[in-house]
GROMACS .gro file of C-alpha atoms in nm:
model
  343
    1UNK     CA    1   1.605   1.284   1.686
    2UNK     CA    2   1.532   0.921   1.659
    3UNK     CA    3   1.224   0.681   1.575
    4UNK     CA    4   1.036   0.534   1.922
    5UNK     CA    5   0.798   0.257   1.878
    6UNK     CA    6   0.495   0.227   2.124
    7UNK     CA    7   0.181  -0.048   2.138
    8UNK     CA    8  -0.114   0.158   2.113
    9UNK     CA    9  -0.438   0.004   2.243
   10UNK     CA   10  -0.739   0.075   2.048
   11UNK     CA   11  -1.113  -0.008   2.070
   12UNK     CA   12  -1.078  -0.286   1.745
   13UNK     CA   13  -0.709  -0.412   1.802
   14UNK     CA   14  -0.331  -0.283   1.947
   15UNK     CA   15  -0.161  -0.156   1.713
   16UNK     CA   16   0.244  -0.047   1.706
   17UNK     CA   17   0.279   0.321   1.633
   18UNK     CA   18   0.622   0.482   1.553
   19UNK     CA   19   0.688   0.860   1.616
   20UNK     CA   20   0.933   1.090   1.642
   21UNK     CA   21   1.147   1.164   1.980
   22UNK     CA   22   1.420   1.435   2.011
   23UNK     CA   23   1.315   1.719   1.791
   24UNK     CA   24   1.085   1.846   1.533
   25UNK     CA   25   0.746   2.046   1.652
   26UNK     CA   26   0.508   1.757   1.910
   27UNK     CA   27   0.252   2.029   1.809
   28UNK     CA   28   0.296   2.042   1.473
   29UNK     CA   29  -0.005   1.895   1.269
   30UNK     CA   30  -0.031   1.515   1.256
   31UNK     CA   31   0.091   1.333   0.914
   32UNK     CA   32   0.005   0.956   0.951
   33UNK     CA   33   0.207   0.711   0.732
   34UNK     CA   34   0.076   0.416   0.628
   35UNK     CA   35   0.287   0.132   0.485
   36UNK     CA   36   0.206  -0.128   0.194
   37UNK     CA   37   0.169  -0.517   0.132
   38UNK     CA   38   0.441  -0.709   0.294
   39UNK     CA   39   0.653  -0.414   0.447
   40UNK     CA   40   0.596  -0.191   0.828
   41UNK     CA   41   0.578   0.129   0.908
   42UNK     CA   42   0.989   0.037   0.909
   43UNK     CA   43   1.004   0.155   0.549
   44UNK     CA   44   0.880   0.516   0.657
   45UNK     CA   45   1.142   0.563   0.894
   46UNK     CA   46   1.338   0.837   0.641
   47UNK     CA   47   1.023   1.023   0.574
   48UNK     CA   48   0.965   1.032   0.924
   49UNK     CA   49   1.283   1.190   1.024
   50UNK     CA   50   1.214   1.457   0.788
   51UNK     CA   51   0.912   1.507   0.809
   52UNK     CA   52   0.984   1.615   1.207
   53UNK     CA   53   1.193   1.866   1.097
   54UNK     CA   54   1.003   2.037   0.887
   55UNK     CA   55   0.746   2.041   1.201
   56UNK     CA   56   0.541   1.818   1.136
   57UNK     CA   57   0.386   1.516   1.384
   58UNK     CA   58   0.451   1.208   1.172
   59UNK     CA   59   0.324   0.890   1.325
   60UNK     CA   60   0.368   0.500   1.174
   61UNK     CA   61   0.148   0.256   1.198
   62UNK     CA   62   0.192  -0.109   1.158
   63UNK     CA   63  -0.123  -0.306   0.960
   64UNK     CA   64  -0.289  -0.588   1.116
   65UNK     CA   65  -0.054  -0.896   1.096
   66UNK     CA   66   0.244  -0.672   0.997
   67UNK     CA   67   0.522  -0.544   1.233
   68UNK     CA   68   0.437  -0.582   1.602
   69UNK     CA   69   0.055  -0.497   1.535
   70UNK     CA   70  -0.173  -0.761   1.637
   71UNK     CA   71  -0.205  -1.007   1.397
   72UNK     CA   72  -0.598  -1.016   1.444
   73UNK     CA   73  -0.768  -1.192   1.107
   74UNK     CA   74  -0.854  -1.053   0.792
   75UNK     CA   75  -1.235  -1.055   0.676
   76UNK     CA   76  -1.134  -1.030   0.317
   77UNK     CA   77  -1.569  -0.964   0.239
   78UNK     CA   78  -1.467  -0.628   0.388
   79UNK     CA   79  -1.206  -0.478   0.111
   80UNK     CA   80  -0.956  -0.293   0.281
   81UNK     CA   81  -1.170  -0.228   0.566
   82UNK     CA   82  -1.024  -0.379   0.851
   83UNK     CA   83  -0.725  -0.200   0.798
   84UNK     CA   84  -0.872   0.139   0.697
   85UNK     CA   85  -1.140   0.055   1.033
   86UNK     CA   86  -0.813  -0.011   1.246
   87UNK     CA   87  -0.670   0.354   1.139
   88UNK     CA   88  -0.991   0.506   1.252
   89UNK     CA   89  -0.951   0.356   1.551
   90UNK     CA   90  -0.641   0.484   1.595
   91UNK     CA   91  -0.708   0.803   1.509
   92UNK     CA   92  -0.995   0.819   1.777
   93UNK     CA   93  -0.823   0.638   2.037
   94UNK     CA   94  -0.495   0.925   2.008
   95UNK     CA   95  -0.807   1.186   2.011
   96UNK     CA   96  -0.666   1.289   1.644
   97UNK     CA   97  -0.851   1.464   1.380
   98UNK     CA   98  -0.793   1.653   1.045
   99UNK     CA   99  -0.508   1.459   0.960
  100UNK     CA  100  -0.258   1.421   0.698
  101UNK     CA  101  -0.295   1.066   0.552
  102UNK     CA  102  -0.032   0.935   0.371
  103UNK     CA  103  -0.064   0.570   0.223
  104UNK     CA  104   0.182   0.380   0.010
  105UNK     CA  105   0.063   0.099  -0.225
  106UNK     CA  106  -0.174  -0.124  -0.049
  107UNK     CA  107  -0.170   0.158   0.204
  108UNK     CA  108  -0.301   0.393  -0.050
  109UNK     CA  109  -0.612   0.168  -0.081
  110UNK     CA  110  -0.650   0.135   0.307
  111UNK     CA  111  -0.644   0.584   0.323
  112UNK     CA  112  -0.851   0.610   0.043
  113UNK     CA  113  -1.088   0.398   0.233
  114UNK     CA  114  -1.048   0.588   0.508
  115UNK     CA  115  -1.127   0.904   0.311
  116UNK     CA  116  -1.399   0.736   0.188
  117UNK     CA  117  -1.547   0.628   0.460
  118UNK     CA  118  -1.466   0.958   0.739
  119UNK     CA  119  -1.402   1.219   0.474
  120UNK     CA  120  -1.421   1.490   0.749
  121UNK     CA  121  -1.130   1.370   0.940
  122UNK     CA  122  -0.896   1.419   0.680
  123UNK     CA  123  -0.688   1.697   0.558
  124UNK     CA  124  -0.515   1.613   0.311
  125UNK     CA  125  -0.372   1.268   0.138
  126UNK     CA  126  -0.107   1.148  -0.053
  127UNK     CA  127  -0.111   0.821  -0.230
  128UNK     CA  128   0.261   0.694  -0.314
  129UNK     CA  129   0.225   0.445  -0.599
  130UNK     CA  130  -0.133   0.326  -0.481
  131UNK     CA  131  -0.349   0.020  -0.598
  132UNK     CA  132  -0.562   0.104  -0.816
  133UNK     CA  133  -0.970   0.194  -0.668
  134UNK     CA  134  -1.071  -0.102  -0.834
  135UNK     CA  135  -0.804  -0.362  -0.652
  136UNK     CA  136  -0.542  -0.554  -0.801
  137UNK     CA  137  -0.600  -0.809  -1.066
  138UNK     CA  138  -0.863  -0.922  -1.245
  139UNK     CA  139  -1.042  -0.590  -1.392
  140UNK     CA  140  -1.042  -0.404  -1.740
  141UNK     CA  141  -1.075  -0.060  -1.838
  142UNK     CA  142  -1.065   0.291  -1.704
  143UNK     CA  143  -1.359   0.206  -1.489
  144UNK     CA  144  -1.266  -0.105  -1.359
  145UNK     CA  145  -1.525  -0.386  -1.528
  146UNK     CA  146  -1.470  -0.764  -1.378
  147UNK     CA  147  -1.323  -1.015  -1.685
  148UNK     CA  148  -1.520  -1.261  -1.497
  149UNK     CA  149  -1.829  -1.205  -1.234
  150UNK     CA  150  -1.590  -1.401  -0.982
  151UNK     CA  151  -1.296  -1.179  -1.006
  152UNK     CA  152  -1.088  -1.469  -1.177
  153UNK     CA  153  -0.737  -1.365  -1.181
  154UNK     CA  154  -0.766  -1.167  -0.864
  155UNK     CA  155  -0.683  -1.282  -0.483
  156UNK     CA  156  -0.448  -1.458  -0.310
  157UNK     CA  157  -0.408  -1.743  -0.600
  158UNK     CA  158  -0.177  -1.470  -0.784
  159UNK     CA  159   0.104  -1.534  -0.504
  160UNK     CA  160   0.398  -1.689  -0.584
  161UNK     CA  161   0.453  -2.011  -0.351
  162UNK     CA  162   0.784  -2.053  -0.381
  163UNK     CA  163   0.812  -1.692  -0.231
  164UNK     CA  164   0.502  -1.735   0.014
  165UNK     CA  165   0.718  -2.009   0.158
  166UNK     CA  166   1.073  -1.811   0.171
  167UNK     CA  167   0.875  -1.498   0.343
  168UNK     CA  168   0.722  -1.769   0.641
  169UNK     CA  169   1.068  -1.945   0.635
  170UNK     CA  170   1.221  -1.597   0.730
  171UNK     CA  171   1.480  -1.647   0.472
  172UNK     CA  172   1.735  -1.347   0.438
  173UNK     CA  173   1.947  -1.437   0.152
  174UNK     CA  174   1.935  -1.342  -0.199
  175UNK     CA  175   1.999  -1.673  -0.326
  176UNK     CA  176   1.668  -1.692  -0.522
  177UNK     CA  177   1.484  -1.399  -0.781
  178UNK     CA  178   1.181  -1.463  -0.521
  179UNK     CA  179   1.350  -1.495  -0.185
  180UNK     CA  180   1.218  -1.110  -0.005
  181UNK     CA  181   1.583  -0.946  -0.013
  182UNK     CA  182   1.562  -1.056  -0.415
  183UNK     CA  183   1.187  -0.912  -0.459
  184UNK     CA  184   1.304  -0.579  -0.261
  185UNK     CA  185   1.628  -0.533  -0.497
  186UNK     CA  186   1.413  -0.621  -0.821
  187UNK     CA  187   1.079  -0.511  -0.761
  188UNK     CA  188   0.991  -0.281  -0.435
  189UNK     CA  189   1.286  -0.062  -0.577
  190UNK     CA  190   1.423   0.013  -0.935
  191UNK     CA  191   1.695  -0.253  -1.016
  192UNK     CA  192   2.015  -0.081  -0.957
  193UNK     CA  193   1.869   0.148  -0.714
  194UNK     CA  194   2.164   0.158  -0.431
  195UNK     CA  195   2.000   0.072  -0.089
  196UNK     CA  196   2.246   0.132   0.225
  197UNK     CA  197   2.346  -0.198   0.380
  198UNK     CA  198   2.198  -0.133   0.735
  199UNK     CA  199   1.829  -0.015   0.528
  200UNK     CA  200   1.818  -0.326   0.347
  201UNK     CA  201   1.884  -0.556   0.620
  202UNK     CA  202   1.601  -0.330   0.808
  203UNK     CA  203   1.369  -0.348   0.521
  204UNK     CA  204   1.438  -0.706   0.474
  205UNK     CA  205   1.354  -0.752   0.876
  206UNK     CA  206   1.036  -0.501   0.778
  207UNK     CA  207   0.896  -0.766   0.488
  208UNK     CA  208   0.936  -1.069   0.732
  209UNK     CA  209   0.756  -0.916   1.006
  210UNK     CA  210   0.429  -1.040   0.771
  211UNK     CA  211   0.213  -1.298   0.881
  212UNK     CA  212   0.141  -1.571   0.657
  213UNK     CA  213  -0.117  -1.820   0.618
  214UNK     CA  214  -0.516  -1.827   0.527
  215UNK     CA  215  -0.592  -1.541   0.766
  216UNK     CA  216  -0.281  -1.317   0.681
  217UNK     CA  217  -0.079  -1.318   0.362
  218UNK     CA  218  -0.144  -1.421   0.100
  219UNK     CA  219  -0.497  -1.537   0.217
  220UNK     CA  220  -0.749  -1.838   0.133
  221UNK     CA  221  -0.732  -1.956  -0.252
  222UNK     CA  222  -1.030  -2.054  -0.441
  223UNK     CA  223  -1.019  -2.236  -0.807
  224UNK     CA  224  -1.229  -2.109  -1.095
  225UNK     CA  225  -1.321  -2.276  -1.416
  226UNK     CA  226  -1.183  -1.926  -1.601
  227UNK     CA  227  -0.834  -1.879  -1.724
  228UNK     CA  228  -0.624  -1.801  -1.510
  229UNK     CA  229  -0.782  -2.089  -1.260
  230UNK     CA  230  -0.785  -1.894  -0.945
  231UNK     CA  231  -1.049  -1.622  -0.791
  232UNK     CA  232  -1.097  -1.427  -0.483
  233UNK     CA  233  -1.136  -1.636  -0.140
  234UNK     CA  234  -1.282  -1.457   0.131
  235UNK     CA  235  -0.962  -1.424   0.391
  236UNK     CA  236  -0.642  -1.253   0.423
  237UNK     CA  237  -0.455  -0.963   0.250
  238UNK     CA  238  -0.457  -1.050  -0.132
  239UNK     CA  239  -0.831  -1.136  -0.084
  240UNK     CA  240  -0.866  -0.823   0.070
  241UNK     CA  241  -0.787  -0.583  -0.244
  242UNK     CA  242  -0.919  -0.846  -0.474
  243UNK     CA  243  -1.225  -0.659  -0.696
  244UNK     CA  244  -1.462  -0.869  -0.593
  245UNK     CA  245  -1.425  -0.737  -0.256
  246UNK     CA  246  -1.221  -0.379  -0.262
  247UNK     CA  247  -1.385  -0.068  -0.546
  248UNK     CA  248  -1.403   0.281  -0.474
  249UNK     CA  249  -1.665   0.370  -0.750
  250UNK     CA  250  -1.832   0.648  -0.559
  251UNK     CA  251  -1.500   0.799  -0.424
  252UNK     CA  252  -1.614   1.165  -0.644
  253UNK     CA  253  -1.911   1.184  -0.425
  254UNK     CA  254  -1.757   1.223  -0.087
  255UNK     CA  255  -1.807   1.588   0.074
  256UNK     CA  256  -1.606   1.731   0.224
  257UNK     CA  257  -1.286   1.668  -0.064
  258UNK     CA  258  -0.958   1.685   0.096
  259UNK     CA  259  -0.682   1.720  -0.195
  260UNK     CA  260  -0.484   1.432  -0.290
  261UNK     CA  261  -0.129   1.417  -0.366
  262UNK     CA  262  -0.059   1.086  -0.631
  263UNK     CA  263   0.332   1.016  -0.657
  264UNK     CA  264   0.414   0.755  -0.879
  265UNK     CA  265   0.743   0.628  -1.001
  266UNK     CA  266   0.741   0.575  -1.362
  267UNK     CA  267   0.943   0.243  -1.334
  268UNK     CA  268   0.696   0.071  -1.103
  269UNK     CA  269   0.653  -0.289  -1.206
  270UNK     CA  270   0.404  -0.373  -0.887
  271UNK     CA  271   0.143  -0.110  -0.983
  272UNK     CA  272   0.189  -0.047  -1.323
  273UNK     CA  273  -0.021  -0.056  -1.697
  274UNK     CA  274   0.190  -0.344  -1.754
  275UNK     CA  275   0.217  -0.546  -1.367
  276UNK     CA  276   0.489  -0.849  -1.399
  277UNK     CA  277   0.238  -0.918  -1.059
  278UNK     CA  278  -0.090  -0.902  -1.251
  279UNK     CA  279  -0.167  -1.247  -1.421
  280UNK     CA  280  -0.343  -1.121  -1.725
  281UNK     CA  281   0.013  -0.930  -1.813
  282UNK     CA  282   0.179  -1.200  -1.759
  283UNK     CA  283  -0.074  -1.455  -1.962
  284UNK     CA  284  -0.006  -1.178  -2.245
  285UNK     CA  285   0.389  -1.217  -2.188
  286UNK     CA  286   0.350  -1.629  -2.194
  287UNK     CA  287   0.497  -1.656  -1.873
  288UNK     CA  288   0.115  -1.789  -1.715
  289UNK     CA  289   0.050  -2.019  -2.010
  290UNK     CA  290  -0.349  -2.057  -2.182
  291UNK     CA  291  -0.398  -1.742  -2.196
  292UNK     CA  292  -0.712  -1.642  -2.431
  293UNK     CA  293  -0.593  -1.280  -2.492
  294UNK     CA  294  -0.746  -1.144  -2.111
  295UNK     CA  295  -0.631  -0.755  -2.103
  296UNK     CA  296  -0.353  -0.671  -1.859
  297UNK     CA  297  -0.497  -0.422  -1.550
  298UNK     CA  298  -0.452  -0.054  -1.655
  299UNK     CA  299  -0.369   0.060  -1.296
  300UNK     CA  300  -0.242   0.349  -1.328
  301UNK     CA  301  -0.526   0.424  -1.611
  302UNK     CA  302  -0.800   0.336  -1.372
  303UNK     CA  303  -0.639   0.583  -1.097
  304UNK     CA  304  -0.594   0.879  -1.312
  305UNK     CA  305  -0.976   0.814  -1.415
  306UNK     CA  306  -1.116   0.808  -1.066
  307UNK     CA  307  -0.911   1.123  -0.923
  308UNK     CA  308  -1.029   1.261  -1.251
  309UNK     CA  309  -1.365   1.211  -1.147
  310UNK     CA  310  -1.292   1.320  -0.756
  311UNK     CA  311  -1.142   1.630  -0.944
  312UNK     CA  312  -0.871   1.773  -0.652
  313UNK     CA  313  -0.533   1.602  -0.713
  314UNK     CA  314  -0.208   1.664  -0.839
  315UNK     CA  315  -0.017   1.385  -1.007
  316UNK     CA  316   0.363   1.402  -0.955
  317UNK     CA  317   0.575   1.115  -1.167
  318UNK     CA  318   0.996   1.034  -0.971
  319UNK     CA  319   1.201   0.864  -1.181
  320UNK     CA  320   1.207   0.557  -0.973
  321UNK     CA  321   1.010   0.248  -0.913
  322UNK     CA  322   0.819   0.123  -0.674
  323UNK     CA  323   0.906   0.284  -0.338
  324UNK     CA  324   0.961   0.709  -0.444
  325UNK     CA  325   1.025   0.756  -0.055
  326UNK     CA  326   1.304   0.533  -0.011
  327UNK     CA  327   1.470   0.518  -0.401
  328UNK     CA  328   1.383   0.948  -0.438
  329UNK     CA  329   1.387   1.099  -0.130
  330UNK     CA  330   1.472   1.418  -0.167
  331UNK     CA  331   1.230   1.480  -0.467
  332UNK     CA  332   0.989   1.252  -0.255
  333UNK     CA  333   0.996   1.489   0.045
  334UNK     CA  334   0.986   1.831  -0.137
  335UNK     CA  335   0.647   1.730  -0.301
  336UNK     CA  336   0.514   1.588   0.050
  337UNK     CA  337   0.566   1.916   0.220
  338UNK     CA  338   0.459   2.104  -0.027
  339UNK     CA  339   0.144   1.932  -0.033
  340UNK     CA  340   0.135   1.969   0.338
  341UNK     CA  341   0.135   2.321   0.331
  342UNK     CA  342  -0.100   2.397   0.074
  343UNK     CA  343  -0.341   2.160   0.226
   0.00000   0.00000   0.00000
């Protein structure tokens, strides 16, 4: 078997699609993987593998301004939409429906908004270390209340430059704690975690393949006169899951409810009670100085209490960190296909 990659025209943009060639079951049903900030549908190439021979159709998709996808704008207004909108697309454009939708931080956002927004398509999902409903940044509390009207501390102002720059540079070294091979080792995966020389450099390659800029990643920054100094702008990806712009409030209320899957990895610094990405955590820690005591974002918190609310889940919690389907796979891939075949 081995991973093909195809441009796949639909009616909003062309997207890259990886599949399976050389084995598993081309009739088996359809489990669409969905990748997260800065990464491809490279990182799901493991999953993938398996996931054909346990007969299933998997199919990767690249975002919009990530792998070989077009790298059409993001309305950041929209949430997550024009990436949960694009997977529609795609779904209608390969004449696909009832589908296994599997989404992986950022990713888990776009499927949930997906879910949200075609609940009827879906069979089942499976949220690997998701954002919370209520976006990244900014928020307090189980259900997600603003620390400031604007969404101060949310949005592309959270990104660090110095990486921003490395990432558009294409830089491949580990010769700074923020060049991309230095964030994957210490943040996408549990430090220590032993990543196979040829994966890394792939994964590496994967994170590059992001577009940078006002319209891509991180997005547009706006200055408020709140601590931390920064809010939601309007464009690219950090904009896009700011919670100004991205909340699932009403996510219970969908009909029909497909179950969801939630694997987490208890050492996840990204998404995490305690983010060392979130601002307000790091305020607390006196890394962001002036803070004046704003909450850190109870992610994980906030998702229990929606798919609390939405009622069908079933939480499953890998030692690992960020990334359960590259640091845990076997553990990852026995509670995917179990979830498959309940669903």
């Amino acid at each position: 078997m081995h991973i093909e990659s195809r441009r796949t025209p639909t009616a909003r943009v062309t997207q890259n699609v990886l599949s399976v060639a050389g084995g598993g079951d081309a009739g088996g049903e359809t489990v669409v993987l969905v990748h997260g900030n800065v990464s491809s549908a490279v990182f799901w190439r493991g999953t993938m593998l398996a996931l054909a021979e346990a007969g299933h159709r998997p199919l990767a998709v690249d975002l919009r301004g990530f792998g070989d996808t077009d790298p059409a704008p993001v309305d950041a207004t929209r949430g997550l939409r024009d990436y949960s909108d694009d997977l529609l697309a795609l779904l209608d454009s390969l004449g696909l429906d009832g589908v296994h939708l599997v989404g992986w931080s950022m990713g888990g956002g776009v499927v949930l908004q997906a879910l949200r927004d075609r609940p009827a398509a879906v069979r089942s999902v499976t949220l690997v270390n998701p954002i919370s409903p209520y976006g990244f940044g900014g928020t307090h509390g189980a259900d997600g209340a603003l620390n400031h009207p604007d969404g101060t501390g949310g949005g592309a102002g959270g990104a660090n430059p110095e990486f921003v720059k490395r990432l558009a540079a294409g830089d491949t070294s580990a010769d700074s704690p923020v060049s991309p091979r230095s964030v994957l080792r210490s943040s996408y995966v549990k430090p220590g975690t032993k990543i196979e020389d040829e994966d890394e450099d792939a994964f590496v390659a994967s994170m590059l393949s992001t577009r940078t800029g006002d319209d891509h990643y991180p997005g547009d920054t706006v200055a408020s006169g709140e601590w931390p100094g920064v809010a939601p702008g309007t464009r690219g990806v950090l904009n896009a899951f700011a919670p100004t712009h991205f909340r699932l409030d009403d996510l219970h209320t969908i009909d029909p409810k497909p179950p969801i899957l939630w694997i987490r990895g208890e050492d996840d610094v990204i998404v995490s009670d305690t983010s060392l990405f979130d601002l307000a955590h790091l305020g607390a820690l006196g890394v962001v100085p002036g803070s004046p005591g704003t909450p850190a974002q109870p992610m994980i918190t906030q998702t229990r209490a929606a798919l609390e609310r939405y009622g069908s889940y079933t939480e499953v919690v890998l030692d690992c960190g960020h990334s359960p389907h590259i640091e845990r796979p076997a553990e990852f891939r026995a509670a995917l296909t179990g979830h498959l075949k309940r669903s």
